[in-house]
């Protein structure tokens, strides 16, 4: 994957064909799934695709024959080729994961600074709160009169108090608030 970084610049310099990370992953994915059109169809013990067994040999081939691999998997790719509504869901999911990873890296980097120690609790409190700040576009706004929602809230929750559930209900007037008299952070069938 290091060779395919920066849009496959390593391959472009040596083979005159770019082989980017996404193209490389799609090439490997062929062996990680099993369909009727797979190079190595079928499953081993009804669990793992047989392509998994071929993957080490394919990776070895890729390393030994970089230009043939670039010609097979690489080449120019259009910017709009994978745009679809179906692709939006994983895109939003990965954007959220990337956002969380960036936030975690920022928090760890700041927490490593020993001069920050006296104010670390306050920093972490505000950093965690800022991570939940609205980002655009949001599928559902922070206030929605047309949104049906169910709020399950323990009455004596030490982490998110009843006042938070009541504030949520104010912003979503069609929501239903269900509470239980307990001190935990979860509402389950046993509480």
mmCIF file of C-alpha atoms in Angstrom:
data_model
loop_
_atom_site.group_PDB
_atom_site.id
_atom_site.type_symbol
_atom_site.label_atom_id
_atom_site.label_comp_id
_atom_site.label_asym_id
_atom_site.label_seq_id
_atom_site.Cartn_x
_atom_site.Cartn_y
_atom_site.Cartn_z
ATOM 1 C CA UNK A 1 0.000 0.000 0.000
ATOM 2 C CA UNK A 2 2.981 2.311 0.416
ATOM 3 C CA UNK A 3 3.635 2.065 -3.324
ATOM 4 C CA UNK A 4 0.036 3.035 -4.090
ATOM 5 C CA UNK A 5 0.030 6.086 -1.785
ATOM 6 C CA UNK A 6 -0.305 9.621 -3.218
ATOM 7 C CA UNK A 7 -2.490 8.397 -6.047
ATOM 8 C CA UNK A 8 -0.054 5.685 -7.087
ATOM 9 C CA UNK A 9 2.873 8.029 -7.775
ATOM 10 C CA UNK A 10 5.427 5.203 -7.277
ATOM 11 C CA UNK A 11 3.815 3.183 -10.071
ATOM 12 C CA UNK A 12 3.404 6.231 -12.302
ATOM 13 C CA UNK A 13 7.138 7.006 -12.144
ATOM 14 C CA UNK A 14 8.232 3.436 -12.883
ATOM 15 C CA UNK A 15 5.415 2.005 -15.007
ATOM 16 C CA UNK A 16 3.741 5.074 -16.546
ATOM 17 C CA UNK A 17 0.453 3.877 -15.035
ATOM 18 C CA UNK A 18 -0.896 5.086 -11.696
ATOM 19 C CA UNK A 19 -2.175 2.445 -9.281
ATOM 20 C CA UNK A 20 -3.797 4.221 -6.356
ATOM 21 C CA UNK A 21 -4.743 2.767 -2.991
ATOM 22 C CA UNK A 22 -8.440 2.493 -3.871
ATOM 23 C CA UNK A 23 -7.629 0.602 -7.080
ATOM 24 C CA UNK A 24 -5.228 -1.667 -5.157
ATOM 25 C CA UNK A 25 -7.872 -2.404 -2.513
ATOM 26 C CA UNK A 26 -10.473 -3.186 -5.191
ATOM 27 C CA UNK A 27 -8.020 -5.609 -6.762
ATOM 28 C CA UNK A 28 -7.483 -7.391 -3.454
ATOM 29 C CA UNK A 29 -11.204 -7.324 -2.723
ATOM 30 C CA UNK A 30 -11.780 -9.583 -5.728
ATOM 31 C CA UNK A 31 -10.175 -12.382 -3.719
ATOM 32 C CA UNK A 32 -11.892 -11.471 -0.458
ATOM 33 C CA UNK A 33 -15.416 -12.040 -1.791
ATOM 34 C CA UNK A 34 -17.022 -14.965 -3.550
ATOM 35 C CA UNK A 35 -19.485 -14.540 -6.392
ATOM 36 C CA UNK A 36 -20.198 -16.479 -9.572
ATOM 37 C CA UNK A 37 -17.661 -14.253 -11.370
ATOM 38 C CA UNK A 38 -14.891 -14.613 -8.757
ATOM 39 C CA UNK A 39 -11.431 -15.627 -9.864
ATOM 40 C CA UNK A 40 -11.492 -18.307 -7.167
ATOM 41 C CA UNK A 41 -15.213 -18.974 -6.483
ATOM 42 C CA UNK A 42 -16.644 -20.850 -3.531
ATOM 43 C CA UNK A 43 -16.160 -21.073 0.194
ATOM 44 C CA UNK A 44 -13.852 -23.133 2.370
ATOM 45 C CA UNK A 45 -15.841 -24.841 5.152
ATOM 46 C CA UNK A 46 -18.795 -22.615 4.176
ATOM 47 C CA UNK A 47 -17.129 -19.615 5.874
ATOM 48 C CA UNK A 48 -14.012 -18.182 4.171
ATOM 49 C CA UNK A 49 -13.863 -17.503 0.429
ATOM 50 C CA UNK A 50 -11.286 -19.676 -1.348
ATOM 51 C CA UNK A 51 -9.792 -16.427 -2.638
ATOM 52 C CA UNK A 52 -8.268 -15.850 0.809
ATOM 53 C CA UNK A 53 -5.954 -18.777 0.135
ATOM 54 C CA UNK A 54 -4.872 -17.196 -3.155
ATOM 55 C CA UNK A 55 -4.317 -13.725 -1.683
ATOM 56 C CA UNK A 56 -0.719 -14.246 -0.403
ATOM 57 C CA UNK A 57 0.341 -15.543 -3.821
ATOM 58 C CA UNK A 58 -1.365 -12.581 -5.525
ATOM 59 C CA UNK A 59 0.351 -10.095 -3.184
ATOM 60 C CA UNK A 60 3.708 -11.778 -3.907
ATOM 61 C CA UNK A 61 2.956 -11.512 -7.654
ATOM 62 C CA UNK A 62 2.091 -7.826 -7.234
ATOM 63 C CA UNK A 63 5.406 -7.129 -5.504
ATOM 64 C CA UNK A 64 7.436 -9.060 -8.075
ATOM 65 C CA UNK A 65 5.577 -7.650 -11.108
ATOM 66 C CA UNK A 66 4.585 -4.075 -10.225
ATOM 67 C CA UNK A 67 4.153 -2.837 -13.798
ATOM 68 C CA UNK A 68 2.019 -5.809 -14.872
ATOM 69 C CA UNK A 69 -0.103 -5.265 -11.759
ATOM 70 C CA UNK A 70 -0.448 -1.543 -12.490
ATOM 71 C CA UNK A 71 -1.488 -2.339 -16.068
ATOM 72 C CA UNK A 72 -4.034 -4.877 -14.790
ATOM 73 C CA UNK A 73 -5.564 -2.862 -11.937
ATOM 74 C CA UNK A 74 -4.471 0.746 -12.465
ATOM 75 C CA UNK A 75 -5.038 3.512 -14.914
ATOM 76 C CA UNK A 76 -6.972 6.752 -14.882
ATOM 77 C CA UNK A 77 -10.086 6.832 -12.773
ATOM 78 C CA UNK A 78 -12.901 9.316 -13.061
ATOM 79 C CA UNK A 79 -13.829 11.453 -10.084
ATOM 80 C CA UNK A 80 -17.538 10.679 -10.410
ATOM 81 C CA UNK A 81 -17.406 6.961 -11.150
ATOM 82 C CA UNK A 82 -18.432 5.703 -7.706
ATOM 83 C CA UNK A 83 -20.998 8.409 -6.932
ATOM 84 C CA UNK A 84 -24.318 6.867 -5.940
ATOM 85 C CA UNK A 85 -26.909 7.005 -3.195
ATOM 86 C CA UNK A 86 -25.776 3.511 -2.189
ATOM 87 C CA UNK A 87 -22.224 4.829 -1.712
ATOM 88 C CA UNK A 88 -23.427 7.692 0.493
ATOM 89 C CA UNK A 89 -24.074 5.542 3.576
ATOM 90 C CA UNK A 90 -20.548 4.127 3.916
ATOM 91 C CA UNK A 91 -19.130 7.526 2.946
ATOM 92 C CA UNK A 92 -20.942 9.204 5.834
ATOM 93 C CA UNK A 93 -19.974 6.347 8.140
ATOM 94 C CA UNK A 94 -16.281 6.622 7.263
ATOM 95 C CA UNK A 95 -16.419 10.417 7.521
ATOM 96 C CA UNK A 96 -17.728 10.002 11.037
ATOM 97 C CA UNK A 97 -15.031 7.462 11.865
ATOM 98 C CA UNK A 98 -12.335 9.719 10.428
ATOM 99 C CA UNK A 99 -13.743 12.606 12.447
ATOM 100 C CA UNK A 100 -13.664 10.491 15.615
ATOM 101 C CA UNK A 101 -10.096 9.353 14.878
ATOM 102 C CA UNK A 102 -8.959 12.950 14.336
ATOM 103 C CA UNK A 103 -10.621 13.999 17.584
ATOM 104 C CA UNK A 104 -9.016 11.115 19.485
ATOM 105 C CA UNK A 105 -5.585 11.994 18.052
ATOM 106 C CA UNK A 106 -6.056 15.637 19.056
ATOM 107 C CA UNK A 107 -7.075 14.639 22.588
ATOM 108 C CA UNK A 108 -4.166 12.198 22.998
ATOM 109 C CA UNK A 109 -1.646 14.722 21.658
ATOM 110 C CA UNK A 110 -2.897 17.430 24.023
ATOM 111 C CA UNK A 111 -3.099 15.062 27.002
ATOM 112 C CA UNK A 112 0.555 14.046 26.469
ATOM 113 C CA UNK A 113 1.619 17.629 27.252
ATOM 114 C CA UNK A 114 2.448 17.600 30.976
ATOM 115 C CA UNK A 115 1.860 21.342 31.275
ATOM 116 C CA UNK A 116 -1.787 20.595 30.441
ATOM 117 C CA UNK A 117 -2.203 18.284 33.477
ATOM 118 C CA UNK A 118 -3.871 20.800 35.832
ATOM 119 C CA UNK A 119 -6.571 21.554 33.270
ATOM 120 C CA UNK A 120 -6.782 18.129 31.639
ATOM 121 C CA UNK A 121 -10.195 17.194 33.086
ATOM 122 C CA UNK A 122 -11.734 20.430 31.842
ATOM 123 C CA UNK A 123 -10.046 20.071 28.440
ATOM 124 C CA UNK A 124 -11.365 16.518 28.028
ATOM 125 C CA UNK A 125 -14.858 17.604 29.085
ATOM 126 C CA UNK A 126 -14.992 20.362 26.470
ATOM 127 C CA UNK A 127 -13.222 18.322 23.786
ATOM 128 C CA UNK A 128 -15.749 15.496 24.153
ATOM 129 C CA UNK A 129 -18.621 17.986 24.088
ATOM 130 C CA UNK A 130 -17.228 19.751 21.013
ATOM 131 C CA UNK A 131 -17.024 16.460 19.130
ATOM 132 C CA UNK A 132 -20.823 16.248 19.256
ATOM 133 C CA UNK A 133 -21.222 19.780 17.851
ATOM 134 C CA UNK A 134 -23.425 19.812 14.746
ATOM 135 C CA UNK A 135 -21.623 19.159 11.481
ATOM 136 C CA UNK A 136 -23.207 19.877 8.131
ATOM 137 C CA UNK A 137 -24.855 18.203 6.401
ATOM 138 C CA UNK A 138 -26.759 16.431 9.130
ATOM 139 C CA UNK A 139 -29.413 13.869 8.198
ATOM 140 C CA UNK A 140 -31.651 15.099 11.050
ATOM 141 C CA UNK A 141 -31.255 18.559 12.501
ATOM 142 C CA UNK A 142 -30.923 19.174 16.228
ATOM 143 C CA UNK A 143 -34.541 20.271 16.302
ATOM 144 C CA UNK A 144 -37.188 18.542 14.278
ATOM 145 C CA UNK A 145 -40.930 18.964 14.632
ATOM 146 C CA UNK A 146 -41.644 16.142 12.170
ATOM 147 C CA UNK A 147 -39.308 13.498 13.603
ATOM 148 C CA UNK A 148 -40.813 10.569 15.498
ATOM 149 C CA UNK A 149 -38.335 9.407 18.130
ATOM 150 C CA UNK A 150 -38.335 7.243 21.232
ATOM 151 C CA UNK A 151 -36.215 8.365 24.178
ATOM 152 C CA UNK A 152 -35.389 5.682 26.760
ATOM 153 C CA UNK A 153 -34.008 7.282 29.922
ATOM 154 C CA UNK A 154 -33.253 5.867 33.386
ATOM 155 C CA UNK A 155 -34.453 8.304 36.026
ATOM 156 C CA UNK A 156 -31.201 8.392 38.055
ATOM 157 C CA UNK A 157 -28.685 8.151 35.214
ATOM 158 C CA UNK A 158 -25.383 9.567 36.439
ATOM 159 C CA UNK A 159 -23.979 10.226 32.933
ATOM 160 C CA UNK A 160 -26.901 11.695 31.047
ATOM 161 C CA UNK A 161 -29.444 13.016 33.478
ATOM 162 C CA UNK A 162 -33.190 13.221 33.042
ATOM 163 C CA UNK A 163 -32.819 16.914 32.181
ATOM 164 C CA UNK A 164 -30.961 15.929 28.994
ATOM 165 C CA UNK A 165 -33.788 13.621 27.944
ATOM 166 C CA UNK A 166 -36.318 16.347 28.670
ATOM 167 C CA UNK A 167 -34.284 18.854 26.625
ATOM 168 C CA UNK A 168 -34.159 16.350 23.748
ATOM 169 C CA UNK A 169 -37.934 15.973 23.966
ATOM 170 C CA UNK A 170 -38.349 19.750 23.750
ATOM 171 C CA UNK A 171 -36.406 19.773 20.470
ATOM 172 C CA UNK A 172 -38.360 16.802 19.076
ATOM 173 C CA UNK A 173 -41.979 17.406 20.118
ATOM 174 C CA UNK A 174 -43.307 14.222 18.435
ATOM 175 C CA UNK A 175 -40.936 12.064 20.499
ATOM 176 C CA UNK A 176 -42.001 9.757 23.328
ATOM 177 C CA UNK A 177 -40.048 9.688 26.587
ATOM 178 C CA UNK A 178 -39.941 6.328 28.337
ATOM 179 C CA UNK A 179 -38.189 6.234 31.687
ATOM 180 C CA UNK A 180 -37.368 3.648 34.284
ATOM 181 C CA UNK A 181 -36.644 4.132 37.951
ATOM 182 C CA UNK A 182 -33.037 3.013 38.204
ATOM 183 C CA UNK A 183 -29.555 4.480 38.492
ATOM 184 C CA UNK A 184 -27.846 2.906 35.517
ATOM 185 C CA UNK A 185 -26.966 4.225 32.124
ATOM 186 C CA UNK A 186 -29.055 1.681 30.202
ATOM 187 C CA UNK A 187 -32.717 0.797 29.848
ATOM 188 C CA UNK A 188 -33.177 -2.887 29.279
ATOM 189 C CA UNK A 189 -35.770 -5.608 29.644
ATOM 190 C CA UNK A 190 -34.539 -6.248 33.207
ATOM 191 C CA UNK A 191 -34.781 -2.635 34.396
#
